Coordinates of C-alpha atoms in Angstrom, one line a residue:
X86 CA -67.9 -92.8 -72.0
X87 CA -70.5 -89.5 -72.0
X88 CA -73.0 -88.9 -69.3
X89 CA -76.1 -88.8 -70.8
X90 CA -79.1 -86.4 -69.7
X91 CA -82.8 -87.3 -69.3
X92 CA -84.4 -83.7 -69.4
X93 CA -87.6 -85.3 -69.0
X94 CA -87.1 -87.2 -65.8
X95 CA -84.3 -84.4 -64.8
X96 CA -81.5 -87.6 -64.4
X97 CA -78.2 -88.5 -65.7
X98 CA -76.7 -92.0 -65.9
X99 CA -73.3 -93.6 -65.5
X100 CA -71.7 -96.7 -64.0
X101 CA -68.0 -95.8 -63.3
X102 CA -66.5 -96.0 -60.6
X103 CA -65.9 -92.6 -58.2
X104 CA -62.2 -91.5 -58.3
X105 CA -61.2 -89.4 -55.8
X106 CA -59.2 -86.0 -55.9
X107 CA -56.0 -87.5 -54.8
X108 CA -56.3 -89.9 -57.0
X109 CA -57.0 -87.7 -59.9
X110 CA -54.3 -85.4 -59.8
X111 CA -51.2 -87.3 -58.7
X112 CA -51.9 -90.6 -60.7
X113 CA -50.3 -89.2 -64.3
X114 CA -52.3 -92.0 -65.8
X115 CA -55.6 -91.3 -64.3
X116 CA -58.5 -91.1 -66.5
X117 CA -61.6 -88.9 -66.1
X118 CA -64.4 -91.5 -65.7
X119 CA -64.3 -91.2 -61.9
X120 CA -65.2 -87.4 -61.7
X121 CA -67.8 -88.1 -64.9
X122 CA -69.4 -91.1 -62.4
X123 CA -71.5 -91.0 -59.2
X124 CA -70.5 -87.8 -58.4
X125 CA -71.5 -86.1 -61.1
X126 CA -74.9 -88.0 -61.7
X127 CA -75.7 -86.7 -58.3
X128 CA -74.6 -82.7 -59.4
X129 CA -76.5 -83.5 -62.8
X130 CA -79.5 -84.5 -61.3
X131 CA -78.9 -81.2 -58.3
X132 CA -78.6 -79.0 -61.7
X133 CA -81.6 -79.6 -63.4
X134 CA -84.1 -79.8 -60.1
X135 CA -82.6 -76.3 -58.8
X136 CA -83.4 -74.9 -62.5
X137 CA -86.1 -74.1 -62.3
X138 CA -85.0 -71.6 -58.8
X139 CA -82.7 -70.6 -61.1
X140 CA -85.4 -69.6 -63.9
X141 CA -86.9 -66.7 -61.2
X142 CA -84.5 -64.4 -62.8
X143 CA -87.2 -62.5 -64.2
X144 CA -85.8 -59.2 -65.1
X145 CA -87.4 -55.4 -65.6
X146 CA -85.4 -52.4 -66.6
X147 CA -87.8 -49.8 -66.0
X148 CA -87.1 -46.0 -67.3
X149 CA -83.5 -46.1 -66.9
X150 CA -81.0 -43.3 -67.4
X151 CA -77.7 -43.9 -67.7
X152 CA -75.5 -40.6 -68.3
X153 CA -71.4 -41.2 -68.4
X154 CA -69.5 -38.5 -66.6
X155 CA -68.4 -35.1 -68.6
X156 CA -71.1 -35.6 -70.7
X157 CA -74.7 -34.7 -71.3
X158 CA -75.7 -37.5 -73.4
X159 CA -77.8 -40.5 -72.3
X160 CA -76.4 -43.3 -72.9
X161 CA -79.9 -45.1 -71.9
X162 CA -82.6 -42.8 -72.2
X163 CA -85.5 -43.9 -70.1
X164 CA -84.5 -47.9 -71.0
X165 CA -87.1 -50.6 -70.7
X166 CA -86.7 -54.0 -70.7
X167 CA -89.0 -56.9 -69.6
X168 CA -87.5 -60.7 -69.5
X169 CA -89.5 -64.1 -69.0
X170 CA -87.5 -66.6 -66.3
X171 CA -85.5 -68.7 -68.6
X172 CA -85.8 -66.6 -71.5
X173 CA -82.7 -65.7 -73.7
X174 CA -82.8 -62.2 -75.2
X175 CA -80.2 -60.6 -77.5
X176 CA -79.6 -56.5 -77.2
X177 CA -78.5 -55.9 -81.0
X178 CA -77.4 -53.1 -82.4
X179 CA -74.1 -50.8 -83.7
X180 CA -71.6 -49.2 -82.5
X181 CA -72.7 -46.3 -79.2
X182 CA -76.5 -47.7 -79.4
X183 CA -75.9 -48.6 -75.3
X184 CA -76.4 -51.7 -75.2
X185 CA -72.9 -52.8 -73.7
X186 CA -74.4 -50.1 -71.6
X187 CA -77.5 -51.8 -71.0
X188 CA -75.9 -54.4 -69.5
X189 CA -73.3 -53.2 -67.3
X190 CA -76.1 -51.3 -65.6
X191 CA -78.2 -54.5 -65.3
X192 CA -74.5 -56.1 -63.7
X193 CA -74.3 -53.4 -61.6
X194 CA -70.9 -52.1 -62.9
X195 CA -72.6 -48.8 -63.7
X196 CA -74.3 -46.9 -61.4
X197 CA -77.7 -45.2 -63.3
X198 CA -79.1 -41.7 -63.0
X199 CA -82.7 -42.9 -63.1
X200 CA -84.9 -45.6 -63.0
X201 CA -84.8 -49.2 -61.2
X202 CA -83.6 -52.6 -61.7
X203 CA -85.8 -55.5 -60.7
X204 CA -84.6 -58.9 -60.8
X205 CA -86.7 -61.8 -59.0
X206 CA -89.0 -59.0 -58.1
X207 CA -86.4 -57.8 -55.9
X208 CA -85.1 -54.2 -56.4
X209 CA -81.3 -54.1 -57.0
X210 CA -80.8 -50.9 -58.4
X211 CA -77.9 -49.8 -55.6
X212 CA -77.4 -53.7 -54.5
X213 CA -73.2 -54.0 -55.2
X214 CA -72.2 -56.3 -57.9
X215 CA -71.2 -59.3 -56.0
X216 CA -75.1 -59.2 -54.7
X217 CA -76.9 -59.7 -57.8
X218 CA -76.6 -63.4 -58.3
X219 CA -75.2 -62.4 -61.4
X220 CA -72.4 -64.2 -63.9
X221 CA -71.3 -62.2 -67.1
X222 CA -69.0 -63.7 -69.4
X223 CA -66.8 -60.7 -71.7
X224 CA -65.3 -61.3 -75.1
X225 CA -62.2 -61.5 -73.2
X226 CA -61.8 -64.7 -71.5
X227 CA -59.7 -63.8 -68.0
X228 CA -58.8 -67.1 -67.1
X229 CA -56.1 -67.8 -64.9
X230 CA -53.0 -69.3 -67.1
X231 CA -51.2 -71.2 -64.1
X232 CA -55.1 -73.1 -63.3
X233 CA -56.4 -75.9 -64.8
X234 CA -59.5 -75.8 -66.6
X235 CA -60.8 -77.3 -63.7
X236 CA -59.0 -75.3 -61.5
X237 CA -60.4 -72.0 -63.4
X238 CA -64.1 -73.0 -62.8
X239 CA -64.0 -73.9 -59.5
X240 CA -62.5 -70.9 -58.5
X241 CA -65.2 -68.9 -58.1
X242 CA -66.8 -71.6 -55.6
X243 CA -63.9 -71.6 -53.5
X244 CA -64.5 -68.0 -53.2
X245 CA -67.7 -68.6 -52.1
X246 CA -66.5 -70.7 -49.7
X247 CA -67.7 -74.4 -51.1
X248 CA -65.6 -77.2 -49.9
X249 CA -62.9 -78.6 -51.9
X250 CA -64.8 -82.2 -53.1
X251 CA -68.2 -80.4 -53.9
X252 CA -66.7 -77.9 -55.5
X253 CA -64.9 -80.5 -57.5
X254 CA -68.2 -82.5 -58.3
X255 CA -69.9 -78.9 -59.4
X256 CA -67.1 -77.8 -61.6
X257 CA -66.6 -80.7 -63.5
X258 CA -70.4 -80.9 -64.1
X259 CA -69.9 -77.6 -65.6
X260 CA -67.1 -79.0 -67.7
X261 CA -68.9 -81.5 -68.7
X262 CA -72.0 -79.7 -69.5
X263 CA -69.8 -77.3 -72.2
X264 CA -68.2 -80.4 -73.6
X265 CA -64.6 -80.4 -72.2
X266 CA -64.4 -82.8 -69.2
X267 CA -62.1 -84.4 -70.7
X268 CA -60.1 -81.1 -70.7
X269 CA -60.0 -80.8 -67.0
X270 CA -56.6 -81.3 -66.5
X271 CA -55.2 -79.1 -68.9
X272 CA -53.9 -75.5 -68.7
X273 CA -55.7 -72.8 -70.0
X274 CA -52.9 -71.8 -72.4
X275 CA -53.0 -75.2 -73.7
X276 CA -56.1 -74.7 -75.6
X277 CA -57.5 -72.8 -78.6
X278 CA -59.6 -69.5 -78.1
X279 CA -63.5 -71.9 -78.5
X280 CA -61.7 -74.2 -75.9
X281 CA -61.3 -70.9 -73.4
X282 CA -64.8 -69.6 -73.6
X283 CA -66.0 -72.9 -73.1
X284 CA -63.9 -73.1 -69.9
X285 CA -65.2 -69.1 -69.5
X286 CA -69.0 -70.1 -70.0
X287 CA -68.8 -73.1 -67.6
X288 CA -66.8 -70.8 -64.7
X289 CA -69.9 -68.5 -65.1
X290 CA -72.2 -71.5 -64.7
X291 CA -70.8 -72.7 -62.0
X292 CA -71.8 -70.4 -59.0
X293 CA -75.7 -70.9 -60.2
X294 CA -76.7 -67.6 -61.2
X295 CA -80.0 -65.7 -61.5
X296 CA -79.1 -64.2 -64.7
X297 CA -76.3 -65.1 -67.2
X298 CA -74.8 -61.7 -68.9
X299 CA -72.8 -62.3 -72.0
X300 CA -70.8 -59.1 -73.8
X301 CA -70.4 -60.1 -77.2
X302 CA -68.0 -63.5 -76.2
X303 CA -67.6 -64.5 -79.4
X304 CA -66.1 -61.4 -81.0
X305 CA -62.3 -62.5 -80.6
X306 CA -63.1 -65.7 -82.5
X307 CA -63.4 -67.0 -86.4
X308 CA -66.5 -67.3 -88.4
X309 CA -66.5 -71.2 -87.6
X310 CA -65.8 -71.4 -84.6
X311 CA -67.9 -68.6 -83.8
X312 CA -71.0 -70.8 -85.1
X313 CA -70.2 -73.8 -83.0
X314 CA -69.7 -71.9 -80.1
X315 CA -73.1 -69.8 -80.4
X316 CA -75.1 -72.9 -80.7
X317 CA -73.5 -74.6 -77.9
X318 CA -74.4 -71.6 -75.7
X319 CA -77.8 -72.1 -76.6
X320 CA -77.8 -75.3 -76.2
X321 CA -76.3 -75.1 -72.9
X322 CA -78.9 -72.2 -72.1
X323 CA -81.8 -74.2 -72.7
X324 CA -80.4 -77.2 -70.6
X325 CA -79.6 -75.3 -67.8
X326 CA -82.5 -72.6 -67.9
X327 CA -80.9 -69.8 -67.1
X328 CA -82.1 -66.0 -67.7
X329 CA -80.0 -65.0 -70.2
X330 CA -79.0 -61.6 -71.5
X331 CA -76.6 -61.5 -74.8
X332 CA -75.5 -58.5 -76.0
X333 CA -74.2 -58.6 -79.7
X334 CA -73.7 -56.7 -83.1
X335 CA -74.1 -59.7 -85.1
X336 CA -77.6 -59.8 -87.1
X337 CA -76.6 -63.5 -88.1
X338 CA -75.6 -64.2 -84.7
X339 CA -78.8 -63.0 -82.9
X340 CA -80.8 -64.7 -85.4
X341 CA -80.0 -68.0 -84.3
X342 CA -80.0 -68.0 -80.6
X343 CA -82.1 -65.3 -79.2
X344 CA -86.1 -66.0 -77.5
X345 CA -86.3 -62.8 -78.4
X346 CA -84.2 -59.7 -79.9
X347 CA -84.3 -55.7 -79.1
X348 CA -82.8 -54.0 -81.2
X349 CA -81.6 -50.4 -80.0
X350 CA -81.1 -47.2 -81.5
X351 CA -79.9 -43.8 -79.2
X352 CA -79.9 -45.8 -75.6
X353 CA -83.5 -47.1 -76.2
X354 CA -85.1 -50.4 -77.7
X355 CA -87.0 -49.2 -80.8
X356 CA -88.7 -52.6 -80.5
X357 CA -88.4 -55.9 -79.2
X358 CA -89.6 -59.3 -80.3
X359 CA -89.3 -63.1 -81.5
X360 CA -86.5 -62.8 -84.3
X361 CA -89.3 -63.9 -87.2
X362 CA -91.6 -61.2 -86.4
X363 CA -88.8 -58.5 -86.0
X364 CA -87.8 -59.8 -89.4
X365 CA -90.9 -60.1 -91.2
X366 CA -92.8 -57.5 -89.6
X367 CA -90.3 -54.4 -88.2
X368 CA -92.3 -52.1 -86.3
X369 CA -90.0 -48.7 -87.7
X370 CA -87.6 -47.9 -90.7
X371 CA -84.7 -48.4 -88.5
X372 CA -85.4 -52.1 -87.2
X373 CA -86.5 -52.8 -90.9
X374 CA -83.3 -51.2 -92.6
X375 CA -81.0 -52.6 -89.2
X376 CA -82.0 -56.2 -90.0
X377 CA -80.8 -58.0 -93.0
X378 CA -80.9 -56.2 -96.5
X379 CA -84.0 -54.1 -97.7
X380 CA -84.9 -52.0 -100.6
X381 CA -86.1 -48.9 -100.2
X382 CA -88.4 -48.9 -103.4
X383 CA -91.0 -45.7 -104.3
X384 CA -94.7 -46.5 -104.0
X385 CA -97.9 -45.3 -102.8
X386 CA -99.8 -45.8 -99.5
X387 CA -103.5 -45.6 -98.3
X388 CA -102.7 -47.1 -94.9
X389 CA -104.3 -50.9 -96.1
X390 CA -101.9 -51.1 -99.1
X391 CA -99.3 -49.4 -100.9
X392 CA -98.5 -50.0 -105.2
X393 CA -94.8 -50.9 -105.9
X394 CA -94.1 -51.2 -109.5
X395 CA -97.6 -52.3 -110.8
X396 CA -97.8 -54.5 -107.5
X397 CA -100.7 -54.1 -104.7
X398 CA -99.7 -55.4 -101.5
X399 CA -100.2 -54.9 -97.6
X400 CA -98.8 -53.0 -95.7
X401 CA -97.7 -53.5 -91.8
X402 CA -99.3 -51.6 -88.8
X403 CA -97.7 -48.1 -88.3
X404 CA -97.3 -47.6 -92.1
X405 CA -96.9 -43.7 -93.6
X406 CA -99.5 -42.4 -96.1
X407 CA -99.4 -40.9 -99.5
X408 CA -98.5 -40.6 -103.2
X409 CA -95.1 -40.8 -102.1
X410 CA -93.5 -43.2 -99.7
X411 CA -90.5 -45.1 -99.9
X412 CA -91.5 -49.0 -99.6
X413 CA -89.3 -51.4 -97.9
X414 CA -88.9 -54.6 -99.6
X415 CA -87.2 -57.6 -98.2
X416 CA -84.7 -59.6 -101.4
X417 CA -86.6 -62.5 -101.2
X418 CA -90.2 -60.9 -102.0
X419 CA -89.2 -59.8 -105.5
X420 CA -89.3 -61.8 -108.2
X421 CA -86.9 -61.1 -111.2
X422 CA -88.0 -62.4 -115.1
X423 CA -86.5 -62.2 -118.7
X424 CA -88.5 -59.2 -120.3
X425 CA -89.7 -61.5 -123.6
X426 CA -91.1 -63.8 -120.7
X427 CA -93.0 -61.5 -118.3
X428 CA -96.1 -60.6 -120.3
X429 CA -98.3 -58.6 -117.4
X430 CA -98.4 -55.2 -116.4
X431 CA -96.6 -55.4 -113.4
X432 CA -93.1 -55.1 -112.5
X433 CA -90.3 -52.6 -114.3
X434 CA -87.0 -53.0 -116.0
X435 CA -83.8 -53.1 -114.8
X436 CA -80.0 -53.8 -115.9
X437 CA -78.6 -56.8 -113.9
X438 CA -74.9 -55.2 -112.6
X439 CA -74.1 -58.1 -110.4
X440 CA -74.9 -61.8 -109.6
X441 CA -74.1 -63.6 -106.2
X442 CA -73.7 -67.2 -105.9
X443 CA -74.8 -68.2 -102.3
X444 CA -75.2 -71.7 -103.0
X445 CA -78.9 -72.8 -102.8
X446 CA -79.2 -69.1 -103.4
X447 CA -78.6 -66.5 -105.5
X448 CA -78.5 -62.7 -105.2
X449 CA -78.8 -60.3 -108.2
X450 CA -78.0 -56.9 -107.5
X451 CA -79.7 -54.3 -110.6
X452 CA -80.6 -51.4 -111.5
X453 CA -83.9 -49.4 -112.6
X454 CA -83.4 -48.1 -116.0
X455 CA -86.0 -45.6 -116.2
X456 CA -85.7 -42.3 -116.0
X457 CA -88.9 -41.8 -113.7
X458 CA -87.0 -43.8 -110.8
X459 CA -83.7 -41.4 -111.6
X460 CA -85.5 -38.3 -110.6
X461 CA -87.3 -39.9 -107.5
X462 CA -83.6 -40.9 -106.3
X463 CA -82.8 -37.5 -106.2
X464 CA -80.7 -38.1 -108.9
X465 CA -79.0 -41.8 -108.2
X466 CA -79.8 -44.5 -109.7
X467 CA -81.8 -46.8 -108.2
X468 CA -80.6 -50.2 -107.0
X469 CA -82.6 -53.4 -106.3
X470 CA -81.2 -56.4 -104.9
X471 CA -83.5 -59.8 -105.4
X472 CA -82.9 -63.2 -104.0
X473 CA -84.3 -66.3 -105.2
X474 CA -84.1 -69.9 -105.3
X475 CA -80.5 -70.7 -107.4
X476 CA -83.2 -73.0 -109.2
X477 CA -85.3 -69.9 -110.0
X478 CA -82.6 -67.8 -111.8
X479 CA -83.2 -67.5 -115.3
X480 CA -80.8 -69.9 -117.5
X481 CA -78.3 -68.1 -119.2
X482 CA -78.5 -64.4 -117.1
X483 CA -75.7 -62.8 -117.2
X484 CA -74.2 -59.2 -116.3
X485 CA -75.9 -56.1 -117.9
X486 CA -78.7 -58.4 -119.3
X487 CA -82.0 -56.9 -119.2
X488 CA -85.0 -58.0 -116.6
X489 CA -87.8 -57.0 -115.2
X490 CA -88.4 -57.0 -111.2
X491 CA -91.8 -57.0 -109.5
X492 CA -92.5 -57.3 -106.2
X493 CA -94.4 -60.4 -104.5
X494 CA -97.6 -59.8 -102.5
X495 CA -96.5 -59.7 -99.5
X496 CA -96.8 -57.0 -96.6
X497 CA -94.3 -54.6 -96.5
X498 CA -93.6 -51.2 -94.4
X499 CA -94.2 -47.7 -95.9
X500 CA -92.7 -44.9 -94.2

């Protein structure tokens, strides 16, 4: 049996019986429908009309500074950061960008040198942590091992000082809501590293908070399980409409689950937007290099359009001018032909030195064979990776064939 959720009409439905605590933890046989009946209808429906309170968690980082002890580095350097209510956005970036940074300041686990943090509208910059209506969730899971799953996410509401049946009713919502009610009554040893986030997420649920931090919590975990986990969480995001701040390293990752993405470069956001435009229209050379693969290719630029290889095309706002710019040019807006098939003026040859299977796709990784491109690459060969349709390859390619590779009419930045 499964509780089933009317978004629209903000209800949840069940007919089984109520079982009561008692009941539930000294009966070995006892089965979960009790705590997934009345009880939880009435939490369900308490979770989706206090939403939308939830959903004031607007948030606005404004010219933070953040500078570790010992050291004269800013690890933010006057940081800005604007989020909707209900709006998930993904800090992305490597390895000392700040944006674990980022977030510990918005937490309140690091105290900042400048700026203020505004969340509600309400200044919190030197509120204490356990003030913020905050939850954050760490790639480590820190559950308790001698608690229950239940046990784990009701802890925090016994804290707070919620009374042992409604604290009951809430956590098990939670449990339900992240798919493991039927876990409830199991230790948190007893279950595999998905099964422990899901039990971390719901914990972090629980207490209702303002904002939902998450520090890259699905680092510890496998490439499959990592996938089934991430859409869950925005899944659960959406359903529960909590502000949501995720901070990863994962392009793929960010991708798929973010409202919006910033990606950041020396403690600041070098821009910020919905992840198609930051992928089809990157506002600087680092965002466009950052995010998935791009050829830096030698062309032209007045400003309106730039020549690659024989090819006019556009050219995105903030765009370098000149008779020599490097052009970057996504995979998937070349096109790549047989030399005895390609019979206009456009495009120039290359050696094919690789092919990639992806499936539906194909990447082919080559390499410019004229001498022109040699001298413009200061003296390295230059590469170009195309990816196309696995329907589009030609038949027969194979490794060191010759082709020719033009780029598609599409707009492009030129720094």
């Amino acid at each position: 049996m499964t509780v089933e959720f009317n978004t629209a009409q903000g209800a949840a439905s069940t007919t089984a019986p109520v079982q009561t605590e008692a009941e539930f933890k000294n009966d070995p046989t006892a089965t979960l429908e009790g705590v997934r009946g009345k009880d939880v209808t009435k939490a369900a429906k308490r979770l989706l009309k206090e939403s939308a309170e939830r959903g004031g968690g607007s948030i606005q980082m404004q010219d933070v500074v953040k500078i570790y002890p010992g050291s004269t580095k800013r690890a933010l350097d006057d940081f800005n950061l604007d989020i909707k209510p209900g709006e998930m956005v993904v800090l992305l970036g490597g390895s000392g960008c700040g944006k674990s940074t980022a977030l510990r300041s918005l937490a309140g686990l690091e105290d900042i040198q400048g700026g203020r943090i505004m969340v509600g509208g309400q200044d919190v910059t030197g509120v204490p942590v356990n003030k913020r209506e905050m939850a954050m969730v760490f790639q480590a899971y820190s559950l308790f091992p001698h608690m229950t799953a239940l046990e784990n996410v009701a802890f925090g509401l016994e804290v707070r000082g919620m009374g042992r049946e409604e604290r009951r009713k809430v956590a098990m919502e939670q449990l339900e809501l992240v798919g493991l009610a039927d876990q409830a009554k199991k230790y948190t040893q007893q279950m595999s590293g998905g099964q422990q986030q899901r039990v971390a997420l719901a914990r972090a649920l629980a207490i209702k908070p303002r904002v939902l931090l998450l520090d890259e919590p699905l680092s510890a975990l496998d490439a499959k399980v990592r996938v089934q986990l991430r859409d869950e969480i925005r899944r659960i995001q959406l359903n529960t409409g909590t502000t949501t701040v995720f901070v990863t390293h994962d392009q793929e990752e960010a991708l798929a689950v973010a409202d919006r993405i910033g990606v950041m470069n020396k403690g600041k956001i070098e821009q910020i937007a919905a992840p198609q435009d930051l992928y089809q229209r990157p506002a600087t050379e680092y965002v466009a290099t950052f995010i998935g693969l791009t050829n830096r290719l030698p062309g032209a630029s007045n400003g309106d359009e730039a020549v690659v290889f024989g090819q006019r095309l556009p050219v995105l706002p903030g765009s370098a001018k000149g008779d020599a710019v490097t052009v970057l040019v996504r995979p998937e807006n070349l096109t790549l032909s047989l030399p005895s098939r390609n019979d206009s003026n456009v495009g120039e040859r290359a050696r094919v030195e690789v092919i990639h299977f992806l499936g539906s796709l194909v990447r082919v990784d080559t390499v410019v064979t004229s001498g022109e491109y040699l001298r413009w690459n200061k003296g390295n060969q230059l590469k170009v990776t195309v990816q196309l349709p696995a329907s589009e390859l030609p038949a027969g390619l194979a490794i060191g064939d010759n082709v020719v590779v033009a780029p598609r009419p599409v707009a492009a930045l030129a720094c």
